[in-house]
Coordinates of C-alpha atoms in Angstrom, one line a residue:
X20 CA -0.1 -0.1 -0.4
X21 CA 1.2 4.0 -1.3
X22 CA 2.4 5.5 2.4
X23 CA 0.6 8.9 3.3
X24 CA 4.3 10.6 1.7
X25 CA 4.1 8.7 -1.8
X26 CA 0.7 10.1 -2.7
X27 CA 0.8 13.5 -1.9
X28 CA 4.3 13.0 -4.5
X29 CA 2.1 11.2 -7.1
X30 CA -0.6 14.1 -6.4
X31 CA 2.5 17.0 -6.4
X32 CA 3.8 15.4 -9.8
X33 CA 0.5 15.5 -11.6
X34 CA 0.1 18.9 -10.2
X35 CA 3.3 19.7 -11.4
X36 CA 3.3 18.5 -14.8
X37 CA 1.7 21.8 -15.8
X38 CA 4.0 23.2 -15.7
X39 CA 7.3 21.2 -16.9
X40 CA 4.4 20.7 -19.9
X41 CA 3.7 24.4 -20.6
X42 CA 6.6 24.5 -23.2
X43 CA 5.2 23.4 -26.2
X44 CA 7.2 20.3 -27.4
X45 CA 6.8 21.4 -30.9
X46 CA 10.9 21.9 -30.9
X47 CA 11.7 18.9 -29.4
X48 CA 9.4 17.1 -31.5
X49 CA 11.5 18.8 -34.2
X50 CA 15.3 17.9 -33.3
X51 CA 14.2 14.4 -33.2
X52 CA 13.0 14.3 -36.7
X53 CA 15.9 16.0 -37.5
X54 CA 18.5 13.7 -36.1
X55 CA 15.9 11.3 -38.1
X56 CA 15.6 12.9 -41.6
X57 CA 16.8 10.8 -44.6
X58 CA 20.3 10.0 -45.8
X59 CA 21.1 11.5 -49.1
X60 CA 22.0 9.5 -52.1
X61 CA 25.8 9.8 -51.5
X62 CA 25.8 10.8 -47.7
X63 CA 29.4 11.5 -46.2
X64 CA 30.7 10.0 -43.9
X65 CA 29.2 12.0 -41.0
X66 CA 25.8 11.5 -42.4
X67 CA 26.8 7.3 -42.0
X68 CA 27.7 8.5 -38.2
X69 CA 24.5 10.2 -37.7
X70 CA 22.7 7.3 -38.4
X71 CA 25.2 4.7 -36.5
X72 CA 24.6 7.3 -33.8
X73 CA 20.8 6.3 -33.6
X74 CA 21.0 2.5 -32.4
X75 CA 20.5 1.6 -28.9
X76 CA 22.4 1.9 -25.8
X77 CA 22.4 1.8 -21.7
X78 CA 20.7 4.8 -20.4
X79 CA 21.0 6.1 -23.6
X80 CA 24.6 7.9 -22.4
X81 CA 25.7 7.3 -25.9
X82 CA 29.5 6.5 -24.3
X83 CA 31.0 6.3 -27.9
X84 CA 32.9 8.0 -30.1
X85 CA 33.8 7.7 -34.0
X86 CA 37.4 8.7 -35.9
X87 CA 36.9 9.2 -39.7
X88 CA 39.4 8.4 -41.8
X89 CA 39.3 8.0 -46.0
X90 CA 37.1 4.9 -46.2
X91 CA 37.4 4.0 -42.7
X92 CA 35.4 4.7 -39.3
X93 CA 36.4 3.7 -36.5
X94 CA 34.0 3.1 -33.3
X95 CA 35.8 3.9 -29.4
X96 CA 34.0 3.9 -26.2
X97 CA 33.5 6.7 -24.2
X98 CA 34.7 5.9 -20.5
X99 CA 33.7 9.3 -19.3
X100 CA 30.3 8.3 -20.1
X101 CA 30.1 4.9 -18.4
X102 CA 27.3 3.7 -16.0
X103 CA 30.1 1.6 -13.3
X104 CA 27.2 1.0 -10.6
X105 CA 25.0 -0.3 -13.5
X106 CA 27.7 -1.9 -15.4
X107 CA 30.7 -2.2 -13.5
X108 CA 32.4 -4.4 -16.5
X109 CA 31.2 -2.2 -19.4
X110 CA 29.2 -5.1 -20.6
X111 CA 26.3 -3.0 -21.5
X112 CA 28.8 0.1 -23.2
X113 CA 30.2 -3.1 -25.6
X114 CA 26.9 -3.9 -26.6
X115 CA 26.0 -0.7 -27.2
X116 CA 29.3 0.0 -29.9
X117 CA 28.2 -3.0 -31.1
X118 CA 24.7 -2.1 -31.9
X119 CA 26.1 1.6 -33.5
X120 CA 28.3 -0.5 -35.5
X121 CA 25.7 -2.8 -36.8
X122 CA 23.4 0.8 -37.4
X123 CA 26.7 2.1 -39.5
X124 CA 26.8 -1.3 -40.9
X125 CA 23.3 -1.2 -42.9
X126 CA 23.5 2.6 -43.9
X127 CA 26.7 2.1 -45.4
X128 CA 26.0 -1.0 -47.5
X129 CA 22.5 1.2 -48.4
X130 CA 24.3 3.8 -49.9
X131 CA 26.7 1.1 -52.4
X132 CA 29.8 1.2 -49.7
X133 CA 29.8 -2.7 -48.3
X134 CA 31.2 -2.8 -45.1
X135 CA 34.0 -4.3 -43.3
X136 CA 34.2 -4.9 -39.2
X137 CA 37.0 -5.8 -37.6
X138 CA 37.8 -5.4 -33.5
X139 CA 41.1 -4.6 -32.2
X140 CA 41.9 -5.1 -28.8
X141 CA 45.0 -3.1 -27.9
X142 CA 44.6 0.4 -25.8
X143 CA 40.7 1.1 -24.5
X144 CA 39.6 -1.8 -27.3
X145 CA 37.9 -0.2 -30.6
X146 CA 35.9 -1.2 -33.4
X147 CA 37.3 -0.4 -37.4
X148 CA 34.9 -0.5 -40.2
X149 CA 36.2 0.0 -43.5
X150 CA 34.1 0.6 -46.6
X151 CA 34.1 -0.4 -49.9
X152 CA 32.2 0.3 -52.9
X153 CA 29.6 -1.3 -54.7
X154 CA 25.9 -0.4 -56.3
X155 CA 23.5 0.7 -54.0
X156 CA 20.4 -2.0 -52.3
X157 CA 18.7 0.2 -49.7
X158 CA 17.6 -2.8 -47.1
X159 CA 14.2 -3.5 -45.0
X160 CA 16.5 -3.4 -41.9
X161 CA 18.4 0.2 -43.1
X162 CA 14.7 1.8 -43.4
X163 CA 13.7 0.6 -40.0
X164 CA 16.9 2.8 -38.4
X165 CA 15.0 5.9 -37.9
X166 CA 11.2 3.5 -36.7
X167 CA 13.2 1.8 -34.3
X168 CA 12.2 3.1 -30.7
X169 CA 12.4 1.3 -27.5
X170 CA 8.7 1.8 -25.6
X171 CA 8.2 1.2 -22.0
X172 CA 4.7 0.4 -21.8
X173 CA 2.3 -1.7 -21.2
X174 CA 2.0 -3.9 -25.3
X175 CA -1.5 -5.5 -26.3
X176 CA -0.7 -9.1 -25.5
X177 CA -1.1 -10.1 -29.3
X178 CA 0.6 -13.0 -30.5
X179 CA 2.9 -12.9 -33.4
X180 CA 2.9 -14.7 -36.3
X181 CA 5.2 -18.3 -36.1
X182 CA 6.4 -16.2 -40.0
X183 CA 7.5 -13.0 -38.0
X184 CA 9.4 -14.9 -35.3
X185 CA 11.2 -16.6 -37.8
X186 CA 12.3 -13.1 -39.3
X187 CA 13.5 -12.2 -36.0
X188 CA 15.4 -15.2 -35.5
X189 CA 17.0 -14.6 -39.2
X190 CA 17.8 -10.9 -38.3
X191 CA 19.5 -11.7 -35.1
X192 CA 21.7 -14.7 -36.4
X193 CA 25.2 -14.0 -35.2
X194 CA 28.3 -16.3 -35.2
X195 CA 29.3 -16.4 -31.7
X196 CA 25.7 -15.3 -30.3
X197 CA 22.8 -17.5 -29.8
X198 CA 19.6 -15.6 -29.1
X199 CA 16.6 -17.6 -26.9
X200 CA 13.2 -16.0 -28.4
X201 CA 10.7 -17.2 -25.2
X202 CA 6.6 -16.3 -26.2
X203 CA 4.8 -19.6 -23.5
X204 CA 3.2 -17.8 -21.3
X205 CA 4.7 -19.8 -18.0
X206 CA 8.3 -19.0 -19.3
X207 CA 7.3 -15.3 -19.5
X208 CA 6.1 -15.3 -15.8
X209 CA 9.5 -17.1 -15.1
X210 CA 11.2 -14.3 -16.6
X211 CA 9.0 -11.6 -15.1
X212 CA 10.2 -13.5 -11.7
X213 CA 13.6 -12.9 -12.2
X214 CA 12.8 -9.3 -13.9
X215 CA 11.2 -8.3 -10.4
X216 CA 14.3 -10.3 -8.5
X217 CA 16.3 -8.2 -10.1
X218 CA 14.6 -4.9 -9.7
X219 CA 14.3 -5.1 -6.2
X220 CA 18.3 -6.0 -5.5
X221 CA 19.1 -2.9 -7.7
X222 CA 16.6 -0.6 -5.8
X223 CA 18.3 -1.3 -2.5
X224 CA 21.1 0.2 -3.5
X225 CA 21.0 4.0 -3.4
X226 CA 24.3 3.9 -5.5
X227 CA 22.4 2.5 -8.5
X228 CA 19.3 4.7 -7.7
X229 CA 21.5 7.9 -7.9
X230 CA 23.0 7.0 -10.9
X231 CA 19.9 6.3 -12.7
X232 CA 18.6 9.4 -11.8
X233 CA 21.4 11.5 -12.9
X234 CA 20.6 10.8 -16.6
X235 CA 16.6 11.6 -16.3
X236 CA 15.2 14.1 -18.5
X237 CA 12.5 15.2 -16.2
X238 CA 11.2 17.8 -19.2
X239 CA 11.9 18.6 -23.0
X240 CA 14.1 21.8 -22.3
X241 CA 16.7 19.8 -20.0
X242 CA 16.4 17.2 -22.5
X243 CA 17.5 19.4 -25.6
X244 CA 19.9 21.2 -23.8
X245 CA 21.6 17.6 -23.0
X246 CA 20.2 15.2 -26.1
X247 CA 21.3 12.2 -23.7
X248 CA 19.6 10.4 -20.8
X249 CA 16.1 9.1 -20.7
X250 CA 13.4 11.8 -21.4
X251 CA 10.8 10.8 -19.3
X252 CA 8.1 12.0 -21.5
X253 CA 9.4 9.0 -24.2
X254 CA 8.1 6.5 -21.6
X255 CA 4.3 8.2 -20.7
X256 CA 4.9 10.4 -17.6
X257 CA 4.3 13.3 -17.3
X258 CA 7.2 16.0 -18.1
X259 CA 8.4 18.2 -14.6
X260 CA 10.6 20.9 -14.0
X261 CA 13.9 19.8 -12.8
X262 CA 13.9 20.9 -9.4
X263 CA 10.7 18.9 -9.2
X264 CA 11.6 15.9 -10.2
X265 CA 14.5 16.2 -8.1
X266 CA 12.2 16.7 -4.9
X267 CA 10.1 14.3 -5.9
X268 CA 11.9 11.1 -7.6
X269 CA 12.4 9.4 -4.3
X270 CA 8.9 8.9 -3.9
X271 CA 7.7 7.6 -6.8
X272 CA 10.6 5.5 -7.5
X273 CA 9.8 2.5 -5.6
X274 CA 10.7 -1.3 -5.4
X275 CA 6.7 -1.5 -5.2
X276 CA 6.0 0.6 -7.8
X277 CA 8.6 -0.4 -10.1
X278 CA 8.1 -4.1 -9.5
X279 CA 4.5 -3.7 -10.4
X280 CA 5.2 -2.2 -13.4
X281 CA 7.4 -4.4 -14.9
X282 CA 4.9 -7.2 -13.8
X283 CA 2.0 -5.4 -15.6
X284 CA 4.5 -4.9 -18.8
X285 CA 5.3 -8.5 -18.8
X286 CA 2.4 -9.7 -18.5
X287 CA 1.0 -7.3 -21.8
X288 CA 4.4 -8.8 -24.1
X289 CA 4.3 -11.2 -26.5
X290 CA 7.2 -12.6 -26.2
X291 CA 11.1 -12.0 -24.6
X292 CA 14.3 -12.1 -26.0
X293 CA 17.7 -13.5 -24.4
X294 CA 21.1 -13.4 -25.9
X295 CA 24.1 -15.0 -25.4
X296 CA 28.0 -14.5 -26.5
X297 CA 30.2 -17.4 -27.1
X298 CA 32.4 -15.6 -24.5
X299 CA 32.4 -12.9 -21.7
X300 CA 35.0 -10.6 -23.6
X301 CA 34.9 -7.5 -25.8
X302 CA 34.9 -8.9 -28.8
X303 CA 31.6 -11.0 -28.3
X304 CA 29.4 -8.0 -26.2
X305 CA 30.3 -6.7 -29.5
X306 CA 28.9 -9.4 -31.6
X307 CA 25.9 -9.5 -28.8
X308 CA 25.1 -6.0 -29.7
X309 CA 25.3 -6.3 -33.6
X310 CA 22.8 -9.2 -33.0
X311 CA 20.2 -7.1 -30.9
X312 CA 20.3 -4.3 -33.0
X313 CA 19.5 -6.6 -36.1
X314 CA 16.5 -7.7 -33.6
X315 CA 15.4 -4.4 -32.8
X316 CA 15.5 -2.8 -36.3
X317 CA 13.1 -6.1 -38.0
X318 CA 11.2 -5.6 -34.6
X319 CA 10.2 -1.9 -36.5
X320 CA 10.1 -3.4 -39.3
X321 CA 7.3 -5.7 -38.5
X322 CA 5.5 -3.0 -36.7
X323 CA 6.4 -4.3 -33.6
X324 CA 8.1 -2.8 -30.7
X325 CA 10.6 -3.9 -28.1
X326 CA 12.1 -2.6 -24.9
X327 CA 14.6 -3.8 -22.1
X328 CA 14.4 -5.8 -19.3
X329 CA 18.5 -6.4 -18.5
X330 CA 18.2 -7.1 -14.6
X331 CA 17.9 -10.4 -14.9
X332 CA 21.9 -9.8 -16.2
X333 CA 22.9 -6.8 -14.5
X334 CA 22.6 -8.5 -10.6
X335 CA 25.3 -11.5 -10.5
X336 CA 23.6 -13.4 -8.6
X337 CA 20.0 -13.1 -10.5
X338 CA 22.0 -13.8 -13.5
X339 CA 23.7 -17.0 -12.4
X340 CA 20.1 -18.1 -11.9
X341 CA 18.7 -17.2 -14.9
X342 CA 21.4 -18.7 -16.4
X343 CA 20.8 -22.2 -15.0
X344 CA 17.1 -21.9 -15.8
X345 CA 17.9 -21.0 -19.6
X346 CA 20.1 -24.2 -19.7
X347 CA 23.1 -22.3 -20.1
X348 CA 25.2 -22.7 -16.7
X349 CA 28.4 -22.2 -18.4
X350 CA 27.7 -18.9 -20.4
X351 CA 26.6 -15.3 -19.4
X352 CA 23.2 -14.4 -20.7
X353 CA 24.4 -10.8 -22.4
X354 CA 21.2 -9.1 -23.0
X355 CA 17.5 -9.4 -22.5
X356 CA 14.8 -7.0 -24.1
X357 CA 10.3 -8.3 -24.9
X358 CA 8.4 -7.3 -27.7
X359 CA 5.4 -7.0 -28.9
X360 CA 2.7 -4.3 -30.0
X361 CA 2.2 -1.2 -28.6
X362 CA -0.6 0.8 -28.1
X363 CA 1.1 4.1 -28.2
X364 CA 4.1 4.0 -29.1
X365 CA 3.8 6.4 -32.0
X366 CA 2.5 8.9 -29.8
X367 CA 5.6 8.8 -27.6
X368 CA 8.5 10.9 -28.4
X369 CA 11.6 9.3 -29.3
X370 CA 15.0 10.2 -28.0
X371 CA 17.0 12.4 -28.9
X372 CA 21.5 12.7 -29.9
X373 CA 24.0 14.5 -29.1
X374 CA 25.2 16.2 -32.5
X375 CA 27.7 14.4 -34.9
X376 CA 30.2 16.9 -34.1
X377 CA 30.5 16.2 -30.3
X378 CA 31.2 12.6 -31.0
X379 CA 33.4 12.7 -34.1
X380 CA 37.3 13.3 -33.1
X381 CA 39.9 13.5 -35.1
X382 CA 41.1 9.8 -37.6

């Protein structure tokens, strides 16, 4: 049962949402669309970087840098934007680099530049993407890049046709990566239990809550200024002045409220996908990221949506139990998402990205 303080905070959130919404969100929407504008017929490498940066990434921290040279783009980690509490070994960071690499490959090949990707372990690690030349052939997954959207809401619960499940399996297939697609209701219920267990452990950690809060953008003004992080309106929550969001966050972001939300969202989902790399190292985390991004693009191409539910892999004790349940005791589950048909996907704002000039370094 909610405490009196929580109820008061919820009431304050409702009242203050009008303050956060007083500024028209059209500026935000225009910026989000500009970031996703189509590529020209002969885009330069900076335009390919723009499409690469539309990839999914943890907390929308955009912890990547791009070095551009003739016929090559290198993607490097930006450890200044890491999230050490939720991602102490930079697992999610390197998965995000793989997601960006896949977007760049799709964009390059669609414009007649076949891409060859190589991971270089030396130093902090980097991905070198060498670009060739051929006839352009825009593919279905490339066209889905501006449409992909991680939607943290309840879905319709409708079943996904088997033919579409097969398309998802084909899109995600990758050497060194196994993908488990679960649609059985009893199995989805078990995944829900793992999500709730992981969420409870995280919510008990003050450092986790503080780190997450640092990346939340409570209103479009703050989101436009920083162009990163998690915009509350993108999850269907009201906008608030930053001071108000900071004040009520501890009262509305509670273990019970979050667990209840995840339980409802899981019950409304059509399925869950779990991605497992053959090894727990940077090279395989990048492979997982590329697989995840292709899966997400195929989701968008099929008119569906998805949301990340990584709690079962972010908490070590829960991860071990989750791996055992999956029957992969000797491997590490790397990434978990739920998918389905969202009721409100088209009405939710898309996330922003930093300017290309802020993420490109001299090659």
